[in-house]
Amino acid sequence: MIRTHGLTKRFGRVAAVSDLDLDVREGDVYGFLGPNGSGKTTTVRMLLGLVLPTSGTAEVLGRPMPASAAEVLPQVGAMVEGPAAYGQLSGRRNLSLYDAAGRGSRSGRAGRVDDALARVGLSGVDRRPVHAYSLGMRQRLGLAQALLTSPRLLVLDEPTNGLDPQGIRDIRALLLDLNAAGTTVLVSSHLLAEIEQTCGRVGVISRGRLVVQDDLDALRGPTGRQLLRTVGATHGERAAGVLGRAVEERDGERLIVRGEDPAAMVAALVGAGVPVVEVTPERRTLEGVVLDATGAGSDDFSTSDHGREGAA
Amino acid sequence: MIRVELSKMVRSRRTWVTILLIDALPSLVAVLLSLTAIGPRPGTGPAFLSAVLTDGTLFPLAALAIVLPLLLPIAVALTAGEAVAGEAQQGTLRYLLVRPVGRLSFLVAKMVAVMAFVVITIVVVAVTAYVLGVLLLGNGEVTAGSAVVPGGTSVSGTTLSTPELVGRTALALAYAILCMAGVAAIALFLSTVADSPLGAALGTMAVLIASTLLFTLDAADVVRDVLPTRYWLAFVDLFRDPVLWRDVVRGVLLQLAYVVVFFGAAWANFATKDVTD
């Protein structure tokens, strides 16, 4: 659905995005993860033809962008860097303006607007102008705008910004719903938890470069260690004695043991009279993967230290 | 897209407030003239003002001469200056472009909407002025009191028949609209360059003020004939007898050149511009 090769964007001397090879497949819920200022928004803008790449190519729905924008964009719904609307007009009127600017027929307009509003939970919205909306309502309206055309591909930049926990759950359910119905979704975010709960595939961007791109399950694969719990620190100590050098860490009754065969460990421990309450294979966390990939010095995922996106 | 922009313009309350304010000035002048009957001496003050005291049907032209040099260009500069920069600042530009709206059709739609605004404004001003002129200042027949040639008086002192007067008035209005198209093109271009709508509007006004200033400066003779405001008031010549075409024709050509050059520049700049707002 989305494929980029060596996509690069420079603003003056600053490279906002360098040599990016993105690969989003049909049916994915793809999480595009990176700290503020890492080039997420610039990438999304390039995919939508808003920003022209300095070099490299981007294909969306199998067609080159921005050259084929006229054919591609009617099948794409997008929310880029927060919603935007005409503040003095009502939400409904805003959607119908956006719809009129696109390709949709005039006769189906009211229906499309109603559907989109209903999908995001704004169907009961009144004639209030948008400038009187709460942040969460604006965010929902922005999503409704993206859904107007019943797109094959949804590109959403920070879609849960400003939403309360319930709103975040609603949006997550909506995205998974749409995905189940065949819509490919690209969600960019700086929030690990959000990506982890929604996405099946993840790309991590750091300082304009894609450092990780894989299925979430593969990224969170087993580490080859077992997390083992016994009862009380005394047993813990004895367990460490039994398992010997395979034990890598111990904290009271909890042990981290290298080895692929938990059954053998349990057998050995129980044979030695050490009760085992719990054994689970250790998995990598997305956070760990991201920190490993982005390396030292860029582990701060909340601050905008590069200021690129701020300028963009 | 043109329909979208027109509907935005017509539905915006600001459009009508602006038109109302523009219309207020010539209306005030009409009222003052009718109360005091003190006109400027012939040859001074805004064109036609001295003539309207005897012939209220000429007041639409006087009104045009009142709003054209300052009020209308300011309104046009504000409206067209907001066209791209305003949408960008509001964030709506990116959502329009991904609908998708072609960048050229976006600019064309904006230009059309601004010109529609100008046409509405000028028509409103002309109609109000005609009504006020006839009501408050009377028409030539009445004040002349004698055997009655329907129609009006030309600036040259001869009498114009009604169809002639109507035709020339229409021409004058069209000319004024074209002059505003030149202003709109400049503002639209600056709107694709500037980050803020206000910057684009002020930039346009600066151009117009500079042009007006240079026009009065003998040392600026070499550039005088290409100044955007150079022939703005040439529509007065349409009411001479016979019509003095020279400045009007030059004015038309000059304004067309401004529209082509600045709209072209706006397109050239906007077509490849990174939309990062």
Tab-separated table of C-alpha atoms in Angstrom, chain B residues 4-272:
chain	number	residue	atom	x	y	z
B	4	VAL	CA	-16.865	25.778	-2.605
B	5	GLU	CA	-14.946	29.041	-2.475
B	6	LEU	CA	-17.921	31.086	-3.626
B	7	SER	CA	-20.122	29.518	-1.005
B	8	LYS	CA	-17.517	30.173	1.690
B	9	MET	CA	-17.306	33.804	0.586
B	10	VAL	CA	-21.064	34.357	0.395
B	11	ARG	CA	-21.725	32.649	3.715
B	12	SER	CA	-19.005	34.516	5.558
B	13	ARG	CA	-20.379	37.278	7.716
B	14	ARG	CA	-17.176	39.206	7.220
B	15	THR	CA	-17.872	39.562	3.512
B	16	TRP	CA	-21.093	41.426	4.162
B	17	VAL	CA	-19.740	43.532	6.999
B	18	THR	CA	-16.894	44.639	4.733
B	19	ILE	CA	-19.274	45.513	1.915
B	20	LEU	CA	-21.477	47.407	4.320
B	21	LEU	CA	-18.541	49.422	5.636
B	22	ILE	CA	-17.302	50.208	2.154
B	23	ASP	CA	-20.775	51.265	1.149
B	24	ALA	CA	-21.105	53.502	4.192
B	25	LEU	CA	-18.578	56.093	3.061
B	26	PRO	CA	-20.156	57.163	-0.254
B	27	SER	CA	-23.553	57.047	1.451
B	28	LEU	CA	-22.296	59.410	4.118
B	29	VAL	CA	-20.922	61.694	1.442
B	30	ALA	CA	-24.298	61.712	-0.335
B	31	VAL	CA	-26.092	62.650	2.849
B	32	LEU	CA	-23.611	65.409	3.670
B	33	LEU	CA	-23.814	66.812	0.154
B	34	SER	CA	-27.572	66.883	0.196
B	35	LEU	CA	-27.655	68.559	3.600
B	36	THR	CA	-25.043	71.196	2.911
B	37	ALA	CA	-25.105	71.429	-0.869
B	38	ILE	CA	-21.452	72.376	-0.635
B	39	GLY	CA	-19.582	70.531	-3.338
B	40	PRO	CA	-15.922	70.733	-4.044
B	41	ARG	CA	-15.071	73.345	-6.621
B	42	PRO	CA	-15.033	71.901	-10.115
B	43	GLY	CA	-11.714	70.238	-10.814
B	44	THR	CA	-10.903	69.514	-7.192
B	45	GLY	CA	-11.808	66.627	-4.903
B	46	PRO	CA	-12.897	63.199	-6.068
B	47	ALA	CA	-14.042	63.047	-9.667
B	48	PHE	CA	-17.694	63.806	-10.375
B	49	LEU	CA	-18.385	65.158	-6.923
B	50	SER	CA	-18.866	68.664	-8.144
B	51	ALA	CA	-21.151	67.423	-10.904
B	52	VAL	CA	-23.447	65.375	-8.695
B	53	LEU	CA	-24.902	68.393	-6.964
B	54	THR	CA	-26.752	69.163	-10.129
B	55	ASP	CA	-27.231	65.601	-11.273
B	56	GLY	CA	-27.735	62.813	-8.740
B	57	THR	CA	-27.661	60.097	-11.391
B	58	LEU	CA	-23.931	60.648	-11.671
B	59	PHE	CA	-23.463	59.767	-8.026
B	60	PRO	CA	-22.632	56.065	-8.653
B	61	LEU	CA	-19.536	57.278	-10.480
B	62	ALA	CA	-18.658	59.672	-7.723
B	63	ALA	CA	-19.094	56.817	-5.255
B	64	LEU	CA	-16.781	54.679	-7.346
B	65	ALA	CA	-14.206	57.443	-7.379
B	66	ILE	CA	-14.515	57.603	-3.588
B	67	VAL	CA	-14.041	53.893	-2.853
B	68	LEU	CA	-11.631	52.971	-5.638
B	69	PRO	CA	-8.451	54.699	-4.485
B	70	LEU	CA	-8.379	53.326	-0.928
B	71	LEU	CA	-11.274	51.434	0.609
B	72	LEU	CA	-11.817	48.853	-2.079
B	73	PRO	CA	-8.118	48.032	-2.591
B	74	ILE	CA	-7.737	47.520	1.165
B	75	ALA	CA	-10.672	45.109	1.201
B	76	VAL	CA	-9.318	43.279	-1.827
B	77	ALA	CA	-5.825	43.097	-0.353
B	78	LEU	CA	-7.212	41.658	2.876
B	79	THR	CA	-9.449	39.134	1.162
B	80	ALA	CA	-6.930	37.953	-1.431
B	81	GLY	CA	-4.049	38.143	1.013
B	82	GLU	CA	-5.867	35.660	3.176
B	83	ALA	CA	-6.553	33.270	0.310
B	84	VAL	CA	-3.597	30.930	0.729
B	85	ALA	CA	-1.836	32.124	3.881
B	86	GLY	CA	-5.110	32.215	5.815
B	87	GLU	CA	-6.039	28.648	4.887
B	88	ALA	CA	-2.496	27.567	5.683
B	89	GLN	CA	-2.535	29.258	9.076
B	90	GLN	CA	-5.898	27.727	9.875
B	91	GLY	CA	-4.626	24.297	8.823
B	92	THR	CA	-7.461	23.830	6.362
B	93	LEU	CA	-5.134	24.166	3.359
B	94	ARG	CA	-3.616	20.732	3.862
B	95	TYR	CA	-7.013	19.121	4.205
B	96	LEU	CA	-8.281	20.770	1.037
B	97	LEU	CA	-5.186	19.708	-0.902
B	98	VAL	CA	-5.524	16.050	0.142
B	99	ARG	CA	-9.183	15.842	-0.909
B	100	PRO	CA	-7.528	16.298	-3.484
B	101	VAL	CA	-7.874	19.803	-4.854
B	102	GLY	CA	-5.343	20.626	-7.568
B	103	ARG	CA	-3.102	23.503	-6.612
B	104	LEU	CA	-3.898	25.449	-9.761
B	105	SER	CA	-7.639	24.993	-9.371
B	106	PHE	CA	-7.272	26.072	-5.751
B	107	LEU	CA	-5.649	29.347	-6.849
B	108	VAL	CA	-8.183	29.860	-9.642
B	109	ALA	CA	-11.058	29.285	-7.222
B	110	LYS	CA	-9.573	31.782	-4.766
B	111	MET	CA	-9.114	34.374	-7.508
B	112	VAL	CA	-12.662	33.855	-8.754
B	113	ALA	CA	-14.054	34.203	-5.236
B	114	VAL	CA	-12.145	37.446	-4.658
B	115	MET	CA	-13.360	38.851	-7.950
B	116	ALA	CA	-16.915	37.815	-7.126
B	117	PHE	CA	-16.509	39.740	-3.893
B	118	VAL	CA	-15.328	42.789	-5.859
B	119	VAL	CA	-18.239	42.565	-8.293
B	120	ILE	CA	-20.764	42.279	-5.477
B	121	THR	CA	-19.172	45.202	-3.656
B	122	ILE	CA	-19.087	47.440	-6.707
B	123	VAL	CA	-22.655	46.594	-7.671
B	124	VAL	CA	-23.857	47.234	-4.133
B	125	VAL	CA	-22.000	50.551	-4.020
B	126	ALA	CA	-23.308	51.593	-7.445
B	127	VAL	CA	-26.905	50.702	-6.710
B	128	THR	CA	-26.901	52.348	-3.287
B	129	ALA	CA	-25.276	55.418	-4.756
B	130	TYR	CA	-27.791	55.626	-7.569
B	131	VAL	CA	-30.726	55.372	-5.214
B	132	LEU	CA	-29.254	57.859	-2.755
B	133	GLY	CA	-28.178	60.153	-5.571
B	134	VAL	CA	-31.608	60.339	-7.113
B	135	LEU	CA	-33.408	60.582	-3.773
B	136	LEU	CA	-31.151	63.091	-2.074
B	137	LEU	CA	-29.585	65.037	-4.897
B	138	GLY	CA	-32.243	64.805	-7.562
B	139	ASN	CA	-31.620	64.200	-11.223
B	140	GLY	CA	-30.568	66.558	-13.948
B	141	GLU	CA	-34.064	66.992	-15.380
B	142	VAL	CA	-35.513	68.369	-12.226
B	143	THR	CA	-32.766	70.780	-11.391
B	144	ALA	CA	-32.487	71.922	-14.984
B	145	GLY	CA	-36.155	72.642	-14.746
B	146	SER	CA	-36.536	73.245	-18.440
B	147	ALA	CA	-36.916	71.319	-21.568
B	148	VAL	CA	-35.421	68.241	-20.494
B	149	VAL	CA	-32.952	66.075	-22.159
B	150	PRO	CA	-33.186	62.796	-20.285
B	151	GLY	CA	-29.762	61.632	-19.340
B	152	GLY	CA	-26.810	63.240	-17.711
B	153	THR	CA	-24.032	65.657	-18.166
B	154	SER	CA	-20.619	64.612	-19.346
B	155	VAL	CA	-17.519	65.799	-17.589
B	156	SER	CA	-16.866	67.884	-20.669
B	157	GLY	CA	-20.113	69.715	-20.146
B	158	THR	CA	-22.074	68.214	-22.998
B	159	THR	CA	-25.191	66.177	-22.432
B	160	LEU	CA	-25.263	62.382	-22.523
B	161	SER	CA	-28.377	60.413	-23.397
B	162	THR	CA	-29.563	57.828	-20.912
B	163	PRO	CA	-28.450	54.730	-22.891
B	164	GLU	CA	-25.083	56.376	-23.420
B	165	LEU	CA	-24.772	57.115	-19.736
B	166	VAL	CA	-25.762	53.587	-18.744
B	167	GLY	CA	-23.327	52.059	-21.224
B	168	ARG	CA	-20.473	54.231	-20.058
B	169	THR	CA	-21.259	53.543	-16.435
B	170	ALA	CA	-21.147	49.813	-17.121
B	171	LEU	CA	-17.782	50.240	-18.811
B	172	ALA	CA	-16.504	52.247	-15.874
B	173	LEU	CA	-17.596	49.560	-13.429
B	174	ALA	CA	-15.943	46.865	-15.528
B	175	TYR	CA	-12.772	48.930	-15.596
B	176	ALA	CA	-12.789	49.321	-11.826
B	177	ILE	CA	-13.284	45.560	-11.451
B	178	LEU	CA	-10.294	44.902	-13.682
B	179	CYS	CA	-8.160	47.289	-11.620
B	180	MET	CA	-9.085	45.288	-8.530
B	181	ALA	CA	-8.143	42.071	-10.324
B	182	GLY	CA	-4.623	43.491	-10.571
B	183	VAL	CA	-4.592	44.146	-6.825
B	184	ALA	CA	-6.029	40.706	-6.147
B	185	ALA	CA	-3.317	39.015	-8.224
B	186	ILE	CA	-0.577	40.839	-6.306
B	187	ALA	CA	-2.146	39.917	-2.971
B	188	LEU	CA	-2.664	36.308	-4.046
B	189	PHE	CA	0.976	36.014	-4.994
B	190	LEU	CA	2.114	37.495	-1.687
B	191	SER	CA	-0.298	35.143	0.046
B	192	THR	CA	1.566	32.162	-1.411
B	193	VAL	CA	4.837	33.650	-0.179
B	194	ALA	CA	3.974	35.035	3.233
B	195	ASP	CA	3.308	32.922	6.284
B	196	SER	CA	0.622	35.186	7.627
B	197	PRO	CA	-2.438	36.552	5.841
B	198	LEU	CA	-1.872	39.931	7.418
B	199	GLY	CA	1.648	40.039	5.994
B	200	ALA	CA	0.321	39.421	2.512
B	201	ALA	CA	-2.365	42.084	2.882
B	202	LEU	CA	0.016	44.670	4.296
B	203	GLY	CA	2.553	43.853	1.606
B	204	THR	CA	-0.042	44.513	-1.058
B	205	MET	CA	-1.037	47.797	0.546
B	206	ALA	CA	2.596	48.783	0.740
B	207	VAL	CA	2.900	48.181	-2.993
B	208	LEU	CA	-0.147	50.343	-3.670
B	209	ILE	CA	0.976	53.129	-1.355
B	210	ALA	CA	4.441	53.120	-2.900
B	211	SER	CA	2.834	53.236	-6.324
B	212	THR	CA	0.658	56.212	-5.377
B	213	LEU	CA	3.649	58.002	-3.928
B	214	LEU	CA	5.928	57.383	-6.885
B	215	PHE	CA	3.158	58.556	-9.180
B	216	THR	CA	3.433	62.052	-7.754
B	217	LEU	CA	7.211	62.097	-7.930
B	218	ASP	CA	8.717	63.610	-11.047
B	219	ALA	CA	11.961	61.745	-10.543
B	220	ALA	CA	10.059	58.491	-10.854
B	221	ASP	CA	9.010	59.344	-14.388
B	222	VAL	CA	10.634	56.280	-15.889
B	223	VAL	CA	8.491	53.848	-13.949
B	224	ARG	CA	5.330	55.929	-13.827
B	225	ASP	CA	3.569	54.183	-16.661
B	226	VAL	CA	3.925	50.731	-15.140
B	227	LEU	CA	2.778	51.666	-11.639
B	228	PRO	CA	-0.259	49.576	-10.706
B	229	THR	CA	-2.290	52.593	-9.639
B	230	ARG	CA	-1.231	54.671	-12.640
B	231	TYR	CA	-4.502	54.482	-14.606
B	232	TRP	CA	-6.937	53.625	-11.845
B	233	LEU	CA	-8.972	56.781	-12.191
B	234	ALA	CA	-8.882	56.744	-15.979
B	235	PHE	CA	-12.510	55.623	-15.963
B	236	VAL	CA	-13.341	59.296	-15.613
B	237	ASP	CA	-12.209	59.646	-19.231
B	238	LEU	CA	-15.091	57.416	-20.270
B	239	PHE	CA	-17.361	60.337	-19.442
B	240	ARG	CA	-15.620	62.858	-21.591
B	241	ASP	CA	-17.143	63.722	-24.900
B	242	PRO	CA	-15.791	62.218	-27.042
B	243	VAL	CA	-14.433	59.410	-24.891
B	244	LEU	CA	-10.730	59.772	-24.236
B	245	TRP	CA	-9.674	56.176	-24.826
B	246	ARG	CA	-5.912	56.490	-24.529
B	247	ASP	CA	-5.505	56.062	-20.749
B	248	VAL	CA	-8.362	53.607	-20.456
B	249	VAL	CA	-6.828	51.285	-23.035
B	250	ARG	CA	-3.402	51.554	-21.444
B	251	GLY	CA	-4.958	50.937	-18.052
B	252	VAL	CA	-6.678	47.793	-19.290
B	253	LEU	CA	-3.473	46.444	-20.811
B	254	LEU	CA	-1.455	47.300	-17.724
B	255	GLN	CA	-3.913	45.635	-15.348
B	256	LEU	CA	-4.097	42.547	-17.563
B	257	ALA	CA	-0.309	42.386	-17.466
B	258	TYR	CA	-0.380	42.604	-13.654
B	259	VAL	CA	-2.947	39.829	-13.440
B	260	VAL	CA	-1.005	37.546	-15.784
B	261	VAL	CA	2.390	38.181	-14.213
B	262	PHE	CA	1.352	37.944	-10.568
B	263	PHE	CA	-1.111	35.105	-10.978
B	264	GLY	CA	1.592	33.269	-12.916
B	265	ALA	CA	4.071	33.960	-10.148
B	266	ALA	CA	1.580	32.777	-7.548
B	267	TRP	CA	1.108	29.538	-9.429
B	268	ALA	CA	4.821	29.052	-10.020
B	269	ASN	CA	5.481	29.494	-6.327
B	270	PHE	CA	2.549	27.509	-5.009
B	271	ALA	CA	2.753	24.544	-7.403
B	272	THR	CA	5.961	23.261	-5.854
